[in-house]
mmCIF file of C-alpha atoms in Angstrom:
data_model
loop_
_atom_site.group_PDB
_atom_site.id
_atom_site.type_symbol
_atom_site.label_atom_id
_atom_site.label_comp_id
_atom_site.label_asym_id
_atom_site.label_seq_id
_atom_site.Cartn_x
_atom_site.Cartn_y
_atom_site.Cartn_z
ATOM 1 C CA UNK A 99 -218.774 107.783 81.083
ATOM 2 C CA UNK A 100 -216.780 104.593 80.644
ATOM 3 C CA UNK A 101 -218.117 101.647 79.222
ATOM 4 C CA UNK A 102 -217.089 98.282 80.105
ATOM 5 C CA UNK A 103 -216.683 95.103 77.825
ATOM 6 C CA UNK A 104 -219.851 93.098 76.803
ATOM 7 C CA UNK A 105 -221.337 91.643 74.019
ATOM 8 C CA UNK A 106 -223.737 94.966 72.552
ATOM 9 C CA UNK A 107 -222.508 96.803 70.079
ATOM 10 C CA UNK A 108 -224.461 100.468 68.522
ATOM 11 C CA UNK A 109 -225.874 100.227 65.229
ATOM 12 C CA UNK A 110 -225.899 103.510 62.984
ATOM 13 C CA UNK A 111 -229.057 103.082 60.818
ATOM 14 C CA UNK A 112 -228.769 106.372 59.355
ATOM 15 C CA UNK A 113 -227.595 110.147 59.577
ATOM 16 C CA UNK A 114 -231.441 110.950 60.453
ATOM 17 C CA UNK A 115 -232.057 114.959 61.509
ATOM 18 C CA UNK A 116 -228.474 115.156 62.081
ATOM 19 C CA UNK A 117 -225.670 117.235 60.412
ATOM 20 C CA UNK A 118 -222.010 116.627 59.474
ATOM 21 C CA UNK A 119 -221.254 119.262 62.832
ATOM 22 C CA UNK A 120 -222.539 115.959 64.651
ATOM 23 C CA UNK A 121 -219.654 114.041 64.092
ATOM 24 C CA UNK A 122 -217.596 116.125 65.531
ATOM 25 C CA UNK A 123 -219.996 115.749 69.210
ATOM 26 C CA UNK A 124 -219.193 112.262 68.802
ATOM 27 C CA UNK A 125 -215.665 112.175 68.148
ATOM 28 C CA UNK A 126 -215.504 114.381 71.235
ATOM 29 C CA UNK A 127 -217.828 112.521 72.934
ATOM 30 C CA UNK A 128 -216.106 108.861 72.398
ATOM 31 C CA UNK A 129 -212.187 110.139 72.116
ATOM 32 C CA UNK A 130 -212.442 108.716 68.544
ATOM 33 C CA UNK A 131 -210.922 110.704 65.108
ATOM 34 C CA UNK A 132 -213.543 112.832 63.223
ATOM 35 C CA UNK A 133 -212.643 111.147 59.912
ATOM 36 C CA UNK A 134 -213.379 107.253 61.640
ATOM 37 C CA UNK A 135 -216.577 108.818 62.988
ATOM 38 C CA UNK A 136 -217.469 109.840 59.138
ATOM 39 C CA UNK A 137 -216.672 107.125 57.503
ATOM 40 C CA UNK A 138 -219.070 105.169 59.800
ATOM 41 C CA UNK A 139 -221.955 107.813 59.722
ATOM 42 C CA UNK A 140 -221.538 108.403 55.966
ATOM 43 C CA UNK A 141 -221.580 104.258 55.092
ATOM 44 C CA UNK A 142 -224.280 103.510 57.304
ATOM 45 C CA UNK A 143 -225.789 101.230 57.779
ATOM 46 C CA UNK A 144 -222.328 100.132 60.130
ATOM 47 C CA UNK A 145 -221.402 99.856 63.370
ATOM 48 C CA UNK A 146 -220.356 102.763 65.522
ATOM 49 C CA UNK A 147 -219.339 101.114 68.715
ATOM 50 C CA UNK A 148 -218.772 97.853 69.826
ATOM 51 C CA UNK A 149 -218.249 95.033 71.943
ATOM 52 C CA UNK A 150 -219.678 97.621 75.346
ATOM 53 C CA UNK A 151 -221.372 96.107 78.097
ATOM 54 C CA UNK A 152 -226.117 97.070 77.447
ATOM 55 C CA UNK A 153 -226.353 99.861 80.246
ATOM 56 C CA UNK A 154 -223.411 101.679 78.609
ATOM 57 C CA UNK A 155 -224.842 100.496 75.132
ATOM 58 C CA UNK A 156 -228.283 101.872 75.819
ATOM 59 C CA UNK A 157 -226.809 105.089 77.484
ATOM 60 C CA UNK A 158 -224.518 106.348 74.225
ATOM 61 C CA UNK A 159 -227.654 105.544 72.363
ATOM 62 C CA UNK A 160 -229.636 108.537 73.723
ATOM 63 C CA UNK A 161 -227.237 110.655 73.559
ATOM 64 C CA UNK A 162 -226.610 109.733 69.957
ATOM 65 C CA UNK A 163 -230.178 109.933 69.416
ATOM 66 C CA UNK A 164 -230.652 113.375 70.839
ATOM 67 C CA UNK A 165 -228.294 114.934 68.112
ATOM 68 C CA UNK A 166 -230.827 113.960 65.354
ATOM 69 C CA UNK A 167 -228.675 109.887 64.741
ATOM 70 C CA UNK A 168 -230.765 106.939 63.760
ATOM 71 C CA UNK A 169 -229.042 103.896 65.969
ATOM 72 C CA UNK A 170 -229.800 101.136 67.709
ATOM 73 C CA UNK A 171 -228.148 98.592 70.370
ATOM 74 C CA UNK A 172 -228.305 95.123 69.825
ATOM 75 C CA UNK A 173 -225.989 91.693 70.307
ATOM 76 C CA UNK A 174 -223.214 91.410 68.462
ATOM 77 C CA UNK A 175 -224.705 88.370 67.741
ATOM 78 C CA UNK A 176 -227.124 89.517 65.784
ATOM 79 C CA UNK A 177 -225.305 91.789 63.597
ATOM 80 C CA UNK A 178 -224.034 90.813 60.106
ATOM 81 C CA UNK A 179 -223.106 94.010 57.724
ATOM 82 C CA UNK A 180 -219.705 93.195 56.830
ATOM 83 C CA UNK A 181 -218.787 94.357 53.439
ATOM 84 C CA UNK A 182 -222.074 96.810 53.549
ATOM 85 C CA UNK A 183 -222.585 98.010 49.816
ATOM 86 C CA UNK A 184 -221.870 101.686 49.193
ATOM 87 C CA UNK A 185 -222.781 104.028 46.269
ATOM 88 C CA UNK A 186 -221.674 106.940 44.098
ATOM 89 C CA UNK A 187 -224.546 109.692 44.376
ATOM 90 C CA UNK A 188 -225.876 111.835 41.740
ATOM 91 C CA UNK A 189 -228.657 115.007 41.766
ATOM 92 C CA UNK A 190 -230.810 116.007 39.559
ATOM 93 C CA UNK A 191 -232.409 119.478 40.944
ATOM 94 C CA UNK A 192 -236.201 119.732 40.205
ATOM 95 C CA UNK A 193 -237.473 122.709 41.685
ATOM 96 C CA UNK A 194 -234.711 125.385 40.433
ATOM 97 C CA UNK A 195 -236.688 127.940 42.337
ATOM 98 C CA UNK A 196 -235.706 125.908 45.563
ATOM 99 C CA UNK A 197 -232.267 125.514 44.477
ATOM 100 C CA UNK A 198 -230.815 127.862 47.437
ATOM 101 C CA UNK A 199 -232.989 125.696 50.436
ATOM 102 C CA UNK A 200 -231.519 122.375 48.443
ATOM 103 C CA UNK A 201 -227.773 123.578 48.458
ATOM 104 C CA UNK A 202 -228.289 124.239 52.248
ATOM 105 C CA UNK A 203 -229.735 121.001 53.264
ATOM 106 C CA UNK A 204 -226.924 118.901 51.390
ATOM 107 C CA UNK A 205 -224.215 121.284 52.955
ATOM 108 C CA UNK A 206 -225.681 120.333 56.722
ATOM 109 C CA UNK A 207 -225.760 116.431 55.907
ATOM 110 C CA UNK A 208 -222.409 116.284 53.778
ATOM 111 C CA UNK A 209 -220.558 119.392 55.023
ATOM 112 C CA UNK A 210 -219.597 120.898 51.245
ATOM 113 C CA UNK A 211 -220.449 124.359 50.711
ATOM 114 C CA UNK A 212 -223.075 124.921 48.947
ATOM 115 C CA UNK A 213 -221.663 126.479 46.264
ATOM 116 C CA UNK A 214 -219.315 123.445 45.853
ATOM 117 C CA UNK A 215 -222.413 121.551 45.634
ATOM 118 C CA UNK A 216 -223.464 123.503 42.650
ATOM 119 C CA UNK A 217 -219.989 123.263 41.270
ATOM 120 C CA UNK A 218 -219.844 119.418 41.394
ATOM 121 C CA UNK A 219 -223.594 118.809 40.306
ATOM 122 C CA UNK A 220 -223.131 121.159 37.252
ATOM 123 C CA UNK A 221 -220.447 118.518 36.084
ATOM 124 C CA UNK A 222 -222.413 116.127 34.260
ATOM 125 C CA UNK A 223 -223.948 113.458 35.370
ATOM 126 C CA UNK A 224 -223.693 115.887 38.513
ATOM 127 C CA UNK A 225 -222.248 113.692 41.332
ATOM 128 C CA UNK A 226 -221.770 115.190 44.629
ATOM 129 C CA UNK A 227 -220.482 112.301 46.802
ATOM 130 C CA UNK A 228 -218.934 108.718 46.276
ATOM 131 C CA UNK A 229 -218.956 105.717 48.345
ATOM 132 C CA UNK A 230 -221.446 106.516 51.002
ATOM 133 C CA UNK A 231 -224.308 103.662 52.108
ATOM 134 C CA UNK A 232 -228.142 103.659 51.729
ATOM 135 C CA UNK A 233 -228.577 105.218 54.964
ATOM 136 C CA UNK A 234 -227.499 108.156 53.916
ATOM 137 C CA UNK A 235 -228.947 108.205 50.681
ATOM 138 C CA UNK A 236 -232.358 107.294 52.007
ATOM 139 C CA UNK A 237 -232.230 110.226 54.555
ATOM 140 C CA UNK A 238 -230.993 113.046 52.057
ATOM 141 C CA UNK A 239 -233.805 112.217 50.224
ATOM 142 C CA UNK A 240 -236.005 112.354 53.034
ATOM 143 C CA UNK A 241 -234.916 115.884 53.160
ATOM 144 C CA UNK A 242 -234.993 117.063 50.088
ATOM 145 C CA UNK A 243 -238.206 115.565 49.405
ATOM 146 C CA UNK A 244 -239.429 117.007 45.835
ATOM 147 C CA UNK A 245 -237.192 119.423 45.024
ATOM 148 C CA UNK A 246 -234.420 117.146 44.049
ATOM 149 C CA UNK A 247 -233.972 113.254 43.297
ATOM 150 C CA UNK A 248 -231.156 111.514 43.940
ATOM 151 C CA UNK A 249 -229.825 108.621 41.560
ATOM 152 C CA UNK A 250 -227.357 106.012 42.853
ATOM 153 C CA UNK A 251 -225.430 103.496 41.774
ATOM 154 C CA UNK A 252 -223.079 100.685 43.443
ATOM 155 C CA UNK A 253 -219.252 102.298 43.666
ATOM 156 C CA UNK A 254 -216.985 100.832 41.445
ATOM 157 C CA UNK A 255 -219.853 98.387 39.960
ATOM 158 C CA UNK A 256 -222.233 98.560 37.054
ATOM 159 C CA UNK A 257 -221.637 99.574 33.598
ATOM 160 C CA UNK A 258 -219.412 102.786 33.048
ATOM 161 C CA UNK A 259 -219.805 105.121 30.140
ATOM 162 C CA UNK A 260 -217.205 108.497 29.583
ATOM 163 C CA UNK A 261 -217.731 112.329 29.076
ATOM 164 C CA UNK A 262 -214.975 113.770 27.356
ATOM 165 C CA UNK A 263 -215.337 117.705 27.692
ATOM 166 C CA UNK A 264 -212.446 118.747 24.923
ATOM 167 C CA UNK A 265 -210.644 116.564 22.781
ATOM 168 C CA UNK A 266 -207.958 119.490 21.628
ATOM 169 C CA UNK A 267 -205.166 117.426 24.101
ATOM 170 C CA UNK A 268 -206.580 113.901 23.549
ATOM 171 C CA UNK A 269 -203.585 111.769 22.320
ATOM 172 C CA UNK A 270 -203.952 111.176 18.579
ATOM 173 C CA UNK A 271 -203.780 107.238 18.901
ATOM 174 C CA UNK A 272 -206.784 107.733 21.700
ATOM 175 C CA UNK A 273 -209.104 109.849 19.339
ATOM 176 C CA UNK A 274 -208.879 107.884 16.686
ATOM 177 C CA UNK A 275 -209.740 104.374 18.423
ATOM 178 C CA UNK A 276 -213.104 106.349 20.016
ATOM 179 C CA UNK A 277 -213.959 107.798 16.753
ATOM 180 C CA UNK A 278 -213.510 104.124 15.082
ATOM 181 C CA UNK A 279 -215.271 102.217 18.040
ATOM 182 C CA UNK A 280 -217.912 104.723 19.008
ATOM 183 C CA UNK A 281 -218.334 106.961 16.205
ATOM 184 C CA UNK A 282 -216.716 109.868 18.089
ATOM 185 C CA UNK A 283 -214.605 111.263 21.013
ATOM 186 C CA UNK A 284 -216.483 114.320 22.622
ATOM 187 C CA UNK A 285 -219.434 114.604 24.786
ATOM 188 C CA UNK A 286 -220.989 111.930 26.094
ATOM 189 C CA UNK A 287 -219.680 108.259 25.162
ATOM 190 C CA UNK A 288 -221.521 105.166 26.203
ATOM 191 C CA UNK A 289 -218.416 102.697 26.713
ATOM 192 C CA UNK A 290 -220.907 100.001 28.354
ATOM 193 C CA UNK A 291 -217.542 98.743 29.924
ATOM 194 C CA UNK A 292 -216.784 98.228 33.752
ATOM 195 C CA UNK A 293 -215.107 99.781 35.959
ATOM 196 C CA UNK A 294 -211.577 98.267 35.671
ATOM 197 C CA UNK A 295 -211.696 98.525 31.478
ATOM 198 C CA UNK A 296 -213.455 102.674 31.970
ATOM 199 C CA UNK A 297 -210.409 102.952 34.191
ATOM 200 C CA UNK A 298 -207.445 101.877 32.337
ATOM 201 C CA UNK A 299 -209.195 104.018 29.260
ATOM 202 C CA UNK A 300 -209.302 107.368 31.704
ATOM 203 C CA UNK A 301 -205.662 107.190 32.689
ATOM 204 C CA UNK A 302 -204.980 107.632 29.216
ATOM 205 C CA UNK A 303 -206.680 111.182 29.065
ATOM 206 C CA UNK A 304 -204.084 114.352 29.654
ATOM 207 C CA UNK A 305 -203.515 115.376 33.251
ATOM 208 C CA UNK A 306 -206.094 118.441 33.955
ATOM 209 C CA UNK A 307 -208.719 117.065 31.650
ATOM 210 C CA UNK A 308 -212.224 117.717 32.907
ATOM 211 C CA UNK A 309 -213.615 114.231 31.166
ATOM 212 C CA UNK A 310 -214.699 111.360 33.456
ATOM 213 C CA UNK A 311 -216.075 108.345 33.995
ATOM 214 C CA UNK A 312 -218.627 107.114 35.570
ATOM 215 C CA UNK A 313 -222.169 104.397 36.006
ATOM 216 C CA UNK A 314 -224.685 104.665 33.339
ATOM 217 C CA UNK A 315 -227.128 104.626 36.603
ATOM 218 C CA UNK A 316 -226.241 107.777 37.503
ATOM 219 C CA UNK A 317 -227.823 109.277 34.065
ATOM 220 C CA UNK A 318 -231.031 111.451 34.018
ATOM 221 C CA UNK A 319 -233.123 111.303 31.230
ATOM 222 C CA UNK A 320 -236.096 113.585 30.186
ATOM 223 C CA UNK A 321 -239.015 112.098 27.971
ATOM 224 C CA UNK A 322 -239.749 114.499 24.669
ATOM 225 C CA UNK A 323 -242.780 114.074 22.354
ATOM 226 C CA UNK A 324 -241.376 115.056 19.327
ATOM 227 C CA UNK A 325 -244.453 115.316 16.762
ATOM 228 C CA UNK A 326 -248.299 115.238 17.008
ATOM 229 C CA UNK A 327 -250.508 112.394 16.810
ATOM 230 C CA UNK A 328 -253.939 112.820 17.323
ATOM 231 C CA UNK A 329 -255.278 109.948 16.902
ATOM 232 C CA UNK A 330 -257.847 108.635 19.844
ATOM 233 C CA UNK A 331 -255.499 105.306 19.997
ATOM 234 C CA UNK A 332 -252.618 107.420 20.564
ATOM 235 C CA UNK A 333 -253.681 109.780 22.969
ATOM 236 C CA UNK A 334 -255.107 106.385 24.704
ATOM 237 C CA UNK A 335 -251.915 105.230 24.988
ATOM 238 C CA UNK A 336 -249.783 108.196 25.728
ATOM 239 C CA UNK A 337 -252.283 108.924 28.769
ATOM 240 C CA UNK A 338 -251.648 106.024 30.128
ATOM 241 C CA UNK A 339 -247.482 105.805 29.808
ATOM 242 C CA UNK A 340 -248.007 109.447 31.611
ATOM 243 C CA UNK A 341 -250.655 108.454 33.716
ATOM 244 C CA UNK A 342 -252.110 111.532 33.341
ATOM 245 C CA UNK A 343 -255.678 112.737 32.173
ATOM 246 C CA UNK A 344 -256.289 112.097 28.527
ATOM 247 C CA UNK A 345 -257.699 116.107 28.220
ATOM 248 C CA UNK A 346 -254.321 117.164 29.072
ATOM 249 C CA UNK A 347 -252.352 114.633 26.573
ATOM 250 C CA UNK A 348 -254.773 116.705 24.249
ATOM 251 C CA UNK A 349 -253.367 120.172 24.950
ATOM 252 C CA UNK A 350 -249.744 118.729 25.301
ATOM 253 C CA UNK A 351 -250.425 117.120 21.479
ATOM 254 C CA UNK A 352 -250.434 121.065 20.391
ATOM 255 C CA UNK A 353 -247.576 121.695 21.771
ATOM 256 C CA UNK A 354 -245.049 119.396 20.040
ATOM 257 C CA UNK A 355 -241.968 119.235 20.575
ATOM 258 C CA UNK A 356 -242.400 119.174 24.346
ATOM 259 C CA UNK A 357 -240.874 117.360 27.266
ATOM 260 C CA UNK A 358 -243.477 115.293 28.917
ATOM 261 C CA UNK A 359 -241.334 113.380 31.459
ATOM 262 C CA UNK A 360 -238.017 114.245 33.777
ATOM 263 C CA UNK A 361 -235.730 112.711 35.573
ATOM 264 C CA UNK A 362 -236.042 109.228 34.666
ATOM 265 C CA UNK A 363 -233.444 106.603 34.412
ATOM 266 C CA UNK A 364 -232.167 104.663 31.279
ATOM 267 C CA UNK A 365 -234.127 101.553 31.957
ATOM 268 C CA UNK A 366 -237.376 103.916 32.612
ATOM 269 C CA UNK A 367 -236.707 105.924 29.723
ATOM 270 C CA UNK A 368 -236.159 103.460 27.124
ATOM 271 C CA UNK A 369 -238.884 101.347 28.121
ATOM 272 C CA UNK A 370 -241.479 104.117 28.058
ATOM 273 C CA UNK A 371 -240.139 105.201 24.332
ATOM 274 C CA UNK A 372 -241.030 101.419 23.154
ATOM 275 C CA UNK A 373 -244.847 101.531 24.562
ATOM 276 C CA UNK A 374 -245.041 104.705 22.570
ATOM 277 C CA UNK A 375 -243.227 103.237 19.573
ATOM 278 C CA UNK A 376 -246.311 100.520 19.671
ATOM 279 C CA UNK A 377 -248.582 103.195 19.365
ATOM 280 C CA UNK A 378 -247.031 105.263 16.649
ATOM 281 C CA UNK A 379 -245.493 108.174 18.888
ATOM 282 C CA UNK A 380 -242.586 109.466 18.749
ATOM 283 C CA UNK A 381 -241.790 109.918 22.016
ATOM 284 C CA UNK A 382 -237.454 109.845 22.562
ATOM 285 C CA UNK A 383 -235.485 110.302 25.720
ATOM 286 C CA UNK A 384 -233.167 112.847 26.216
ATOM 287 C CA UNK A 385 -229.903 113.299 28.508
ATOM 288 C CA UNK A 386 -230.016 115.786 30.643
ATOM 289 C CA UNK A 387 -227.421 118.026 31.080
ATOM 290 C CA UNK A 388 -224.663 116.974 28.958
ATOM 291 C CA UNK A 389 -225.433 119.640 26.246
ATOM 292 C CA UNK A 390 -223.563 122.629 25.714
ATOM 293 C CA UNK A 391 -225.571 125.868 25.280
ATOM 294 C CA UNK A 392 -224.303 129.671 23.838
ATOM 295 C CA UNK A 393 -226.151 132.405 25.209
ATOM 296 C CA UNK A 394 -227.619 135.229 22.744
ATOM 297 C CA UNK A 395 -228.949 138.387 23.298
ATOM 298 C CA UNK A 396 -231.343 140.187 21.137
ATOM 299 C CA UNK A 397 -231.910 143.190 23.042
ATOM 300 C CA UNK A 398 -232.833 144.884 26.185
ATOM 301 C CA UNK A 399 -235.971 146.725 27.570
ATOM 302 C CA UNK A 400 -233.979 148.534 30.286
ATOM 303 C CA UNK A 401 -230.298 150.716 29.659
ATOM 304 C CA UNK A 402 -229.706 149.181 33.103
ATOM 305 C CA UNK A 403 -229.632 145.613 32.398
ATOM 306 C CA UNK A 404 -226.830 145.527 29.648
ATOM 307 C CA UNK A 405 -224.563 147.056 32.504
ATOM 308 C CA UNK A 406 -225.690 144.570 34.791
ATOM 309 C CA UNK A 407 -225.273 141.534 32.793
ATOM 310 C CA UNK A 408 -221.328 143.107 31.666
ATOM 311 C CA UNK A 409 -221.507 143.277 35.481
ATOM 312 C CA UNK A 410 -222.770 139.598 35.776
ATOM 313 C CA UNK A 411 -219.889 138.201 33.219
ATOM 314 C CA UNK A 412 -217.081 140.695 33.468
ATOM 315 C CA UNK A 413 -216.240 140.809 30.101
ATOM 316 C CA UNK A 414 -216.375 143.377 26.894
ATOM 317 C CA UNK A 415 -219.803 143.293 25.585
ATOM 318 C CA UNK A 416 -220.371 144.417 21.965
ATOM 319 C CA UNK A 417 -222.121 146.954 21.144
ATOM 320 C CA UNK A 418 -224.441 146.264 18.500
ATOM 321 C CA UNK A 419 -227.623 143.369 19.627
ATOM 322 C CA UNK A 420 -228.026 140.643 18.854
ATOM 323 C CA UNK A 421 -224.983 138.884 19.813
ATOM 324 C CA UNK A 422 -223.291 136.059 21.330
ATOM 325 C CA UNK A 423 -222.568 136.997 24.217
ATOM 326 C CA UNK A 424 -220.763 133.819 25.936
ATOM 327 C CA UNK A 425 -220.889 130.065 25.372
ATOM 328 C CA UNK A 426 -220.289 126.852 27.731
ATOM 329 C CA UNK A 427 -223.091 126.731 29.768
ATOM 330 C CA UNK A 428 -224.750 123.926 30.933
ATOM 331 C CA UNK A 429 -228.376 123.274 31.307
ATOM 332 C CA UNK A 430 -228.471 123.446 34.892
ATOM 333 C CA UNK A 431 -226.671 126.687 34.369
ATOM 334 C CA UNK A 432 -229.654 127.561 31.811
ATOM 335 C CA UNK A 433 -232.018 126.884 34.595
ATOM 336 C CA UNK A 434 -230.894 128.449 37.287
ATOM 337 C CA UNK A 435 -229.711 131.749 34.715
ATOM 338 C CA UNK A 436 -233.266 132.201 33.345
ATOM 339 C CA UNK A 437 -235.296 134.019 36.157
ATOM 340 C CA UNK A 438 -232.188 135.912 36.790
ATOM 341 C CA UNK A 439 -232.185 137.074 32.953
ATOM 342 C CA UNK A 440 -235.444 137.926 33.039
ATOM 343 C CA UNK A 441 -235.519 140.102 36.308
ATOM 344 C CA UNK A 442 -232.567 142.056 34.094
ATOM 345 C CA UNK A 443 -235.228 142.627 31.569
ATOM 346 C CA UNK A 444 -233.030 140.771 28.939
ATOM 347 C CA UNK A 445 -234.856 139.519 25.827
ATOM 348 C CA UNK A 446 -232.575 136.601 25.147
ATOM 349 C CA UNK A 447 -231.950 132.777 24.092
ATOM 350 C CA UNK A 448 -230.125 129.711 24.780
ATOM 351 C CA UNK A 449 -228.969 127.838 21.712
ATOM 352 C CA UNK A 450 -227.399 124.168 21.930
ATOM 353 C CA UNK A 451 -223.677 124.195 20.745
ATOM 354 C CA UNK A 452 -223.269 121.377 18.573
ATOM 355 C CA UNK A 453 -220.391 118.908 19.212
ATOM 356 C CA UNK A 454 -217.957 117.631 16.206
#
């Protein structure tokens, strides 16, 4: 069909049901390049087509529809998303168990594979894909409902922090100004700079570094009650910053240390460790995933499993338990390794590597 000149245009709202494999129906479809057709699907909400007369308008619209699109026509009048804001995206994966399912659904929407997905979100803070509009956001979300949440925050905006994954080719001169301005120059460094200042501080990092930069928004933080307090005040108040059942702050109480909260954000975090600071609990928040852990095992209850795990690993294991067996992994890693290691009938143990 050819459309004519008028004054509608077609509004993508959002990716809705649809798939990356859909832009390449449209591109067909309208004679237009796939990576146009992405851009405007990917930073929606934006305008797909315009300036089309409102039969044609209204026609493209079902068809668009029909492939799982959110759009609407209207005037051109009426629109007025110029300069639409657009977002770096994060994941935080809650339901490990569901991890396969959740790999799958971001591979339809964004068109990585799924084990790229895992790749990039096992990078802390785990981002998966930059500059891409609400729209999108709001529908992968949709989608992925509870067994992942997605944190966002504006691209190129926002205060930027640095991970620095090995310092052993950091410039000397470099080193030494992180270790005098922030107390060190591994791990996780909160530069509370912007983007431009984070910038002109990465370029300075070897060629082939894993570090990077990116928005203190994008951080997940878990909630740990570090000691006991049994006081009837305390478990008062602690019941009520969990907004949960005061019988079951009583078991967690015997459980100490324990993580009572995930996947929060600074702001959230911090502000729930001062209401339990008012209280007398000692309640901190704890980054997730930027810890390094070595993996130990003690022993095995089947011959079969040590074979499977040299199997797993490809490398020499030793021969007397326990041992260190290999180091580096992150706690995603940890997550997703544990149901795996015990199916092998390992009896093993992550310990946190500490950084210098």
């Amino acid at each position: 069909m050819v459309a004519t000149v008028g004054n509608y245009c077609i509004l993508v709202e959002d990716i809705g049901s649809a798939g990356i494999q859909a832009i390449l129906q449209i591109s067909a479809g309208l004679g237009t390049p796939p990576n146009q057709i992405a851009k405007k699907v990917c930073q929606a909400p934006s305008v797909l087509i315009s300036e089309i007369d409102f039969e044609s308008a209204e026609q493209i619209n079902q068809l668009l529809k029909s492939i799982g699109l959110n759009t609407v026509v209207d005037s051109e009048d009426n629109i007025s998303i110029e300069n639409c804001q657009l977002y770096d995206v994060a994941i935080r994966y809650l339901e490990v168990s569901h991890l396969k399912e959740t790999l799958d659904i971001i591979s339809h929407v964004i068109g990585l594979e799924p084990q790229k997905i895992l790749s990039l979100s096992s990078l802390p803070p785990g981002i998966i894909i930059g500059s891409v509009g609400i729209g999108l956001i709001d529908a992968l979300q949709k989608r992925l409902g509870e067994n992942a949440k997605l944190l966002f925050a504006k691209a190129h905006e926002d205060i930027y922090d640095i991970f620095v994954e090995d310092t052993q080719y950091l410039p000397h001169e470099l080193k030494t100004s992180l270790e005098k301005t922030y107390g060190k120059s591994r791990g996780y460094i909160p530069l509370d700079v912007s983007y431009e200042d984070a910038k002109k501080l990465f370029v300075k990092l070897p060629k082939g570094n894993s570090s990077r930069i990116f928005q203190r928004k994008l951080l997940s933080y878990d909630l740990v009650l570090e000691s006991e307090n049994h006081a009837p005040e305390a478990i008062r108040a602690l019941a009520q910053i969990l907004d949960m059942p005061e019988k079951i702050v009583q078991r967690i109480m015997q459980n100490t240390p324990i993580v009572v909260a995930e996947a929060l954000d600074y702001e959230q975090s911090i502000l729930m460790c001062e209401l339990a600071k008012e209280s007398n609990l000692n309640l901190t928040n704890r980054l997730y995933n930027f810890q390094q852990y070595s993996l130990y095992v003690d022993q095995y209850r089947h011959h079969s499993s040590i074979a499977e795990l040299k199997e797993f690993y490809d490398i020499a294991l030793p021969n007397r338990l326990p041992a260190k067996i290999k180091s580096g992994f992150s706690e995603l890693e940890c997550q997703i390794l544990t149901p795996q290691f015990d199916a092998m009938g390992l009896v093993y143990r992550f310990e946190q590597e500490m950084v210098e």
